[in-house]
PDB file of C-alpha atoms in Angstrom:
ATOM      1  CA  GLU F   1      -0.301   0.331  -0.169  1.00  0.00           C
ATOM      2  CA  ASP F   2       0.831   3.835  -0.957  1.00  0.00           C
ATOM      3  CA  GLN F   3       2.226   6.150   1.760  1.00  0.00           C
ATOM      4  CA  VAL F   4       3.444   9.390   2.788  1.00  0.00           C
ATOM      5  CA  THR F   5       4.464   9.755   6.326  1.00  0.00           C
ATOM      6  CA  GLN F   6       5.520  13.768   6.793  1.00  0.00           C
ATOM      7  CA  SER F   7       7.500  15.764   9.525  1.00  0.00           C
ATOM      8  CA  PRO F   8       7.313  17.934  11.430  1.00  0.00           C
ATOM      9  CA  GLU F   9       3.360  17.813  12.508  1.00  0.00           C
ATOM     10  CA  ALA F  10       4.037  21.406  12.709  1.00  0.00           C
ATOM     11  CA  LEU F  11       6.612  24.040  12.930  1.00  0.00           C
ATOM     12  CA  ARG F  12       7.112  27.590  14.238  1.00  0.00           C
ATOM     13  CA  LEU F  13      10.455  29.535  13.023  1.00  0.00           C
ATOM     14  CA  GLN F  14      11.422  33.469  13.268  1.00  0.00           C
ATOM     15  CA  GLU F  15      11.244  35.452  10.338  1.00  0.00           C
ATOM     16  CA  GLY F  16      14.905  35.224   8.284  1.00  0.00           C
ATOM     17  CA  GLU F  17      15.630  31.514   9.997  1.00  0.00           C
ATOM     18  CA  SER F  18      15.820  28.771   7.210  1.00  0.00           C
ATOM     19  CA  SER F  19      14.201  24.894   7.842  1.00  0.00           C
ATOM     20  CA  SER F  20      12.709  22.073   5.792  1.00  0.00           C
ATOM     21  CA  LEU F  21       9.976  20.082   5.620  1.00  0.00           C
ATOM     22  CA  ASN F  22      10.316  16.366   5.393  1.00  0.00           C
ATOM     23  CA  CYS F  23       8.125  13.817   3.202  1.00  0.00           C
ATOM     24  CA  SER F  24       9.141  10.200   3.340  1.00  0.00           C
ATOM     25  CA  TYR F  25       7.206   7.480   0.475  1.00  0.00           C
ATOM     26  CA  THR F  26       6.817   4.337  -0.220  1.00  0.00           C
ATOM     27  CA  VAL F  27       5.234   3.997  -2.994  1.00  0.00           C
ATOM     28  CA  SER F  28       4.494   0.482  -6.181  1.00  0.00           C
ATOM     29  CA  GLY F  29       6.941   2.405  -8.305  1.00  0.00           C
ATOM     30  CA  LEU F  30       6.448   6.094  -8.649  1.00  0.00           C
ATOM     31  CA  ARG F  31       5.287   8.755 -11.333  1.00  0.00           C
ATOM     32  CA  GLY F  32       5.716  11.586  -9.841  1.00  0.00           C
ATOM     33  CA  LEU F  33       5.580  13.032  -5.997  1.00  0.00           C
ATOM     34  CA  PHE F  34       3.828  16.656  -5.705  1.00  0.00           C
ATOM     35  CA  TRP F  35       3.824  19.566  -2.763  1.00  0.00           C
ATOM     36  CA  TYR F  36       0.673  21.689  -2.462  1.00  0.00           C
ATOM     37  CA  ARG F  37       0.259  24.529   0.238  1.00  0.00           C
ATOM     38  CA  GLN F  38      -2.553  24.839   1.640  1.00  0.00           C
ATOM     39  CA  ASP F  39      -3.989  28.320   3.709  1.00  0.00           C
ATOM     40  CA  PRO F  40      -6.726  27.605   6.017  1.00  0.00           C
ATOM     41  CA  GLY F  41      -9.835  27.215   5.216  1.00  0.00           C
ATOM     42  CA  LYS F  42      -8.691  26.700   0.897  1.00  0.00           C
ATOM     43  CA  GLY F  43      -7.966  24.360  -1.498  1.00  0.00           C
ATOM     44  CA  PRO F  44      -5.401  22.650  -1.689  1.00  0.00           C
ATOM     45  CA  GLU F  45      -2.594  24.763  -3.934  1.00  0.00           C
ATOM     46  CA  PHE F  46       0.137  23.354  -5.963  1.00  0.00           C
ATOM     47  CA  LEU F  47       4.153  23.876  -5.908  1.00  0.00           C
ATOM     48  CA  PHE F  48       5.637  21.942  -7.356  1.00  0.00           C
ATOM     49  CA  THR F  49       5.655  18.085  -9.135  1.00  0.00           C
ATOM     50  CA  LEU F  50       9.209  16.194  -8.943  1.00  0.00           C
ATOM     51  CA  TYR F  51       9.593  13.379 -11.107  1.00  0.00           C
ATOM     52  CA  SER F  52      13.098  11.006 -10.739  1.00  0.00           C
ATOM     53  CA  ALA F  53      15.869  11.237  -7.744  1.00  0.00           C
ATOM     54  CA  GLY F  54      17.745  14.261  -8.040  1.00  0.00           C
ATOM     55  CA  GLU F  55      15.323  16.164  -9.501  1.00  0.00           C
ATOM     56  CA  GLU F  56      15.224  19.199  -8.227  1.00  0.00           C
ATOM     57  CA  LYS F  57      12.984  22.212  -8.624  1.00  0.00           C
ATOM     58  CA  GLU F  58      12.696  26.188  -7.072  1.00  0.00           C
ATOM     59  CA  LYS F  59      10.186  28.823  -6.598  1.00  0.00           C
ATOM     60  CA  GLU F  60      11.032  31.950  -4.912  1.00  0.00           C
ATOM     61  CA  ARG F  61      12.127  30.692  -1.048  1.00  0.00           C
ATOM     62  CA  LEU F  62      10.496  27.164  -1.965  1.00  0.00           C
ATOM     63  CA  LYS F  63      13.118  24.254  -3.345  1.00  0.00           C
ATOM     64  CA  ALA F  64      12.062  20.767  -3.698  1.00  0.00           C
ATOM     65  CA  THR F  65      14.555  18.177  -3.566  1.00  0.00           C
ATOM     66  CA  LEU F  66      14.157  14.338  -4.599  1.00  0.00           C
ATOM     67  CA  THR F  67      15.533  11.252  -3.258  1.00  0.00           C
ATOM     68  CA  LYS F  68      14.151   7.944  -3.969  1.00  0.00           C
ATOM     69  CA  LYS F  69      12.753   7.430  -0.458  1.00  0.00           C
ATOM     70  CA  GLU F  70      11.745  11.222   0.197  1.00  0.00           C
ATOM     71  CA  SER F  71      12.058  14.891  -0.983  1.00  0.00           C
ATOM     72  CA  PHE F  72      12.400  17.885   1.318  1.00  0.00           C
ATOM     73  CA  LEU F  73      10.670  21.543   0.988  1.00  0.00           C
ATOM     74  CA  HIS F  74      13.170  23.634   1.486  1.00  0.00           C
ATOM     75  CA  ILE F  75      12.568  27.059   3.046  1.00  0.00           C
ATOM     76  CA  THR F  76      14.625  29.620   2.482  1.00  0.00           C
ATOM     77  CA  ALA F  77      14.542  33.305   4.908  1.00  0.00           C
ATOM     78  CA  PRO F  78      11.165  32.598   4.799  1.00  0.00           C
ATOM     79  CA  LYS F  79       8.159  35.782   5.371  1.00  0.00           C
ATOM     80  CA  PRO F  80       4.756  35.586   7.288  1.00  0.00           C
ATOM     81  CA  GLU F  81       2.717  34.895   4.022  1.00  0.00           C
ATOM     82  CA  ASP F  82       4.244  31.844   3.952  1.00  0.00           C
ATOM     83  CA  SER F  83       2.857  30.453   6.857  1.00  0.00           C
ATOM     84  CA  ALA F  84       0.447  27.208   5.696  1.00  0.00           C
ATOM     85  CA  THR F  85      -0.082  24.009   5.878  1.00  0.00           C
ATOM     86  CA  TYR F  86       2.618  21.760   3.257  1.00  0.00           C
ATOM     87  CA  LEU F  87       0.937  18.940   1.844  1.00  0.00           C
ATOM     88  CA  CYS F  88       3.153  15.728  -0.015  1.00  0.00           C
ATOM     89  CA  ALA F  89       1.599  13.408  -2.509  1.00  0.00           C
ATOM     90  CA  VAL F  90       2.988  10.632  -4.657  1.00  0.00           C
ATOM     91  CA  GLN F  91       1.066   9.362  -7.653  1.00  0.00           C
ATOM     92  CA  ALA F  92       2.176   5.719  -8.409  1.00  0.00           C
ATOM     93  CA  ARG F  93       2.710   4.399 -12.500  1.00  0.00           C
ATOM     94  CA  GLY F  94      -0.214   3.949 -13.952  1.00  0.00           C
ATOM     95  CA  ALA F  95      -2.780   5.284 -10.462  1.00  0.00           C
ATOM     96  CA  GLN F  96      -4.878   8.528 -11.224  1.00  0.00           C
ATOM     97  CA  LYS F  97      -4.948   9.428  -7.749  1.00  0.00           C
ATOM     98  CA  LEU F  98      -2.744  11.364  -5.546  1.00  0.00           C
ATOM     99  CA  VAL F  99      -2.280   9.335  -1.690  1.00  0.00           C
ATOM    100  CA  PHE F 100      -1.251  12.457   0.545  1.00  0.00           C
ATOM    101  CA  GLY F 101       0.602  12.926   3.785  1.00  0.00           C
ATOM    102  CA  GLN F 102      -1.298  14.513   6.727  1.00  0.00           C
ATOM    103  CA  GLY F 103       1.013  17.833   5.965  1.00  0.00           C
ATOM    104  CA  THR F 104       3.276  20.369   8.264  1.00  0.00           C
ATOM    105  CA  ARG F 105       1.817  23.236   9.656  1.00  0.00           C
ATOM    106  CA  LEU F 106       4.208  25.904   9.383  1.00  0.00           C
ATOM    107  CA  THR F 107       3.885  29.141  11.384  1.00  0.00           C
ATOM    108  CA  ILE F 108       6.538  32.007  10.387  1.00  0.00           C
ATOM    109  CA  ASN F 109       6.941  34.455  13.033  1.00  0.00           C
ATOM    110  CA  PRO F 110       7.548  37.816  12.551  1.00  0.00           C
TER     111      PRO F 110
ATOM    112  CA  ASP C   1      -6.202  29.504 -15.744  1.00  0.00           C
ATOM    113  CA  VAL C   2      -6.652  26.684 -14.055  1.00  0.00           C
ATOM    114  CA  LYS C   3     -10.429  26.838 -12.785  1.00  0.00           C
ATOM    115  CA  VAL C   4     -12.358  24.212 -10.000  1.00  0.00           C
ATOM    116  CA  THR C   5     -15.475  25.148  -8.720  1.00  0.00           C
ATOM    117  CA  GLN C   6     -17.495  24.685  -6.308  1.00  0.00           C
ATOM    118  CA  SER C   7     -20.814  26.118  -5.599  1.00  0.00           C
ATOM    119  CA  SER C   8     -21.166  26.069  -1.821  1.00  0.00           C
ATOM    120  CA  ARG C   9     -18.947  26.251  -0.077  1.00  0.00           C
ATOM    121  CA  TYR C  10     -20.505  25.989   3.783  1.00  0.00           C
ATOM    122  CA  LEU C  11     -23.638  23.965   4.061  1.00  0.00           C
ATOM    123  CA  VAL C  12     -25.597  22.829   6.678  1.00  0.00           C
ATOM    124  CA  LYS C  13     -28.027  20.334   6.463  1.00  0.00           C
ATOM    125  CA  ARG C  14     -29.792  17.466   9.094  1.00  0.00           C
ATOM    126  CA  THR C  15     -29.671  13.753   9.522  1.00  0.00           C
ATOM    127  CA  GLY C  16     -31.207  12.267   6.707  1.00  0.00           C
ATOM    128  CA  GLU C  17     -31.334  14.573   4.015  1.00  0.00           C
ATOM    129  CA  LYS C  18     -30.131  14.027   0.719  1.00  0.00           C
ATOM    130  CA  VAL C  19     -27.423  16.313   0.175  1.00  0.00           C
ATOM    131  CA  PHE C  20     -25.802  17.439  -3.938  1.00  0.00           C
ATOM    132  CA  LEU C  21     -22.395  18.984  -3.851  1.00  0.00           C
ATOM    133  CA  GLU C  22     -21.340  20.509  -7.564  1.00  0.00           C
ATOM    134  CA  CYS C  23     -18.220  20.896  -8.904  1.00  0.00           C
ATOM    135  CA  VAL C  24     -17.134  22.149 -12.028  1.00  0.00           C
ATOM    136  CA  GLN C  25     -14.074  22.778 -14.141  1.00  0.00           C
ATOM    137  CA  ASP C  26     -13.511  25.048 -16.981  1.00  0.00           C
ATOM    138  CA  MET C  27      -9.772  23.299 -17.976  1.00  0.00           C
ATOM    139  CA  ASP C  28     -11.528  19.941 -20.620  1.00  0.00           C
ATOM    140  CA  HIS C  29      -9.795  17.540 -18.151  1.00  0.00           C
ATOM    141  CA  GLU C  30     -10.868  14.114 -18.056  1.00  0.00           C
ATOM    142  CA  ASN C  31     -10.314  12.994 -14.615  1.00  0.00           C
ATOM    143  CA  MET C  32     -12.387  14.270 -11.376  1.00  0.00           C
ATOM    144  CA  PHE C  33     -11.419  13.393  -8.114  1.00  0.00           C
ATOM    145  CA  TRP C  34     -13.769  14.209  -4.552  1.00  0.00           C
ATOM    146  CA  TYR C  35     -11.823  14.244  -1.465  1.00  0.00           C
ATOM    147  CA  ARG C  36     -12.865  14.703   2.270  1.00  0.00           C
ATOM    148  CA  GLN C  37     -10.229  15.954   4.624  1.00  0.00           C
ATOM    149  CA  ASP C  38     -10.801  15.799   8.308  1.00  0.00           C
ATOM    150  CA  PRO C  39      -8.063  16.624  10.814  1.00  0.00           C
ATOM    151  CA  GLY C  40      -5.528  13.945  11.521  1.00  0.00           C
ATOM    152  CA  LEU C  41      -7.180  12.125   8.912  1.00  0.00           C
ATOM    153  CA  GLY C  42      -5.683  14.428   5.689  1.00  0.00           C
ATOM    154  CA  LEU C  43      -7.140  13.948   2.638  1.00  0.00           C
ATOM    155  CA  ARG C  44      -8.775  10.545   1.348  1.00  0.00           C
ATOM    156  CA  LEU C  45     -10.449   9.974  -1.433  1.00  0.00           C
ATOM    157  CA  ILE C  46     -14.265   9.095  -2.110  1.00  0.00           C
ATOM    158  CA  TYR C  47     -14.744   8.939  -6.018  1.00  0.00           C
ATOM    159  CA  PHE C  48     -12.815   9.662  -8.830  1.00  0.00           C
ATOM    160  CA  SER C  49     -14.436   9.908 -12.748  1.00  0.00           C
ATOM    161  CA  TYR C  50     -11.431   9.037 -15.596  1.00  0.00           C
ATOM    162  CA  ASP C  51     -14.435   9.803 -17.939  1.00  0.00           C
ATOM    163  CA  VAL C  52     -18.378  10.740 -18.428  1.00  0.00           C
ATOM    164  CA  LYS C  53     -20.654   8.543 -16.821  1.00  0.00           C
ATOM    165  CA  MET C  54     -17.170   6.609 -15.832  1.00  0.00           C
ATOM    166  CA  LYS C  55     -16.813   6.410 -11.690  1.00  0.00           C
ATOM    167  CA  GLU C  56     -14.275   4.331 -10.052  1.00  0.00           C
ATOM    168  CA  LYS C  57     -14.928   4.252  -6.037  1.00  0.00           C
ATOM    169  CA  GLY C  58     -11.694   5.405  -3.790  1.00  0.00           C
ATOM    170  CA  ASP C  59     -10.457   4.605  -0.519  1.00  0.00           C
ATOM    171  CA  ILE C  60     -14.030   5.864   1.471  1.00  0.00           C
ATOM    172  CA  PRO C  61     -17.096   5.170  -0.412  1.00  0.00           C
ATOM    173  CA  GLU C  62     -19.285   3.977   1.427  1.00  0.00           C
ATOM    174  CA  GLY C  63     -21.878   6.688   2.345  1.00  0.00           C
ATOM    175  CA  TYR C  64     -21.434   8.339  -0.908  1.00  0.00           C
ATOM    176  CA  SER C  65     -21.938   7.960  -4.543  1.00  0.00           C
ATOM    177  CA  VAL C  66     -21.602  10.857  -7.537  1.00  0.00           C
ATOM    178  CA  SER C  67     -22.404  11.633 -10.422  1.00  0.00           C
ATOM    179  CA  ARG C  68     -20.903  12.754 -14.355  1.00  0.00           C
ATOM    180  CA  GLU C  69     -22.893  13.299 -17.469  1.00  0.00           C
ATOM    181  CA  LYS C  70     -21.456  15.905 -18.949  1.00  0.00           C
ATOM    182  CA  LYS C  71     -17.540  16.307 -18.842  1.00  0.00           C
ATOM    183  CA  GLU C  72     -16.624  19.461 -17.136  1.00  0.00           C
ATOM    184  CA  ARG C  73     -18.841  18.536 -13.818  1.00  0.00           C
ATOM    185  CA  PHE C  74     -18.479  16.268 -11.202  1.00  0.00           C
ATOM    186  CA  SER C  75     -21.811  16.003  -8.508  1.00  0.00           C
ATOM    187  CA  LEU C  76     -20.846  13.709  -4.913  1.00  0.00           C
ATOM    188  CA  ILE C  77     -24.262  12.700  -3.602  1.00  0.00           C
ATOM    189  CA  LEU C  78     -24.994  11.814  -0.024  1.00  0.00           C
ATOM    190  CA  GLU C  79     -28.207   9.938  -0.043  1.00  0.00           C
ATOM    191  CA  SER C  80     -28.418  10.422   3.528  1.00  0.00           C
ATOM    192  CA  ALA C  81     -26.874  12.284   5.462  1.00  0.00           C
ATOM    193  CA  SER C  82     -24.599  11.831   8.663  1.00  0.00           C
ATOM    194  CA  THR C  83     -23.092  13.798  11.342  1.00  0.00           C
ATOM    195  CA  ASN C  84     -19.777  11.701  10.769  1.00  0.00           C
ATOM    196  CA  GLN C  85     -20.067  13.278   7.285  1.00  0.00           C
ATOM    197  CA  THR C  86     -19.581  16.146   8.544  1.00  0.00           C
ATOM    198  CA  SER C  87     -15.910  17.366   7.101  1.00  0.00           C
ATOM    199  CA  MET C  88     -14.465  20.279   4.417  1.00  0.00           C
ATOM    200  CA  TYR C  89     -15.112  17.982   1.157  1.00  0.00           C
ATOM    201  CA  LEU C  90     -12.572  19.388  -2.150  1.00  0.00           C
ATOM    202  CA  CYS C  91     -12.847  18.396  -5.946  1.00  0.00           C
ATOM    203  CA  ALA C  92     -10.375  17.742  -7.991  1.00  0.00           C
ATOM    204  CA  SER C  93      -9.565  17.895 -12.037  1.00  0.00           C
ATOM    205  CA  SER C  94      -6.754  16.408 -14.104  1.00  0.00           C
ATOM    206  CA  LEU C  95      -5.800  15.635 -17.379  1.00  0.00           C
ATOM    207  CA  SER C  96      -4.936  12.403 -17.794  1.00  0.00           C
ATOM    208  CA  ARG C  97      -1.702  11.425 -14.653  1.00  0.00           C
ATOM    209  CA  ASN C  98      -0.412  15.356 -14.426  1.00  0.00           C
ATOM    210  CA  THR C  99      -0.967  17.360 -11.996  1.00  0.00           C
ATOM    211  CA  ILE C 100      -4.120  17.664 -10.124  1.00  0.00           C
ATOM    212  CA  TYR C 101      -6.598  20.984  -9.109  1.00  0.00           C
ATOM    213  CA  PHE C 102      -8.044  21.765  -6.646  1.00  0.00           C
ATOM    214  CA  GLY C 103     -10.949  23.735  -5.964  1.00  0.00           C
ATOM    215  CA  GLU C 104     -12.048  26.002  -2.629  1.00  0.00           C
ATOM    216  CA  GLY C 105     -13.217  23.523  -0.878  1.00  0.00           C
ATOM    217  CA  SER C 106     -17.351  23.299   0.638  1.00  0.00           C
ATOM    218  CA  TRP C 107     -17.894  22.877   4.652  1.00  0.00           C
ATOM    219  CA  LEU C 108     -20.211  20.278   4.799  1.00  0.00           C
ATOM    220  CA  THR C 109     -21.959  20.019   8.735  1.00  0.00           C
ATOM    221  CA  VAL C 110     -24.437  18.014   8.973  1.00  0.00           C
ATOM    222  CA  VAL C 111     -26.853  18.574  12.357  1.00  0.00           C
TER     223      VAL C 111
END
């Protein structure tokens, strides 16, 4: 069974304090690993898709990396507006659906 | 721009009522999905559809049904609402095996 585990559950940082969120996964043949951002009361907003180990993608202060067992979302010099829940999901080869982790709730204090 | 629209953002229904949640996408996507999201349980797939009139059960289909009569519209039906169906419901769509895009969510409270 495909599984995704995210850690930590919650993370509180000061503005400008860089850190990383972890997503560990087991999947029967990975087609893609997805990162989403979710603000309170809203639907998930797509950030990145990673397809193979060694791949990296960047968007503003966020950088996602992928290995064969896990993905990291690195946040560099975060700002309060980066506060959100970050969700990781995997899609197996041949599957349409995503399997999600529980999410990491990130709070950036000014 | 990608657009998935859920017509009702907040609903309050009584136990036993039949509830319809509507979702429309304007991107000509083949696949559409219904997830529910609960604290501590994350997003769980209820049903998905890969074509008009086609559907497949997800991980938690019990108590739900779906309808897809047109490509752009995917409805989630609660035949007889129960309090344990109080949740946030998320509709999503995608082209075949591509990125899945989500709507804003529908908050359903069953009293």
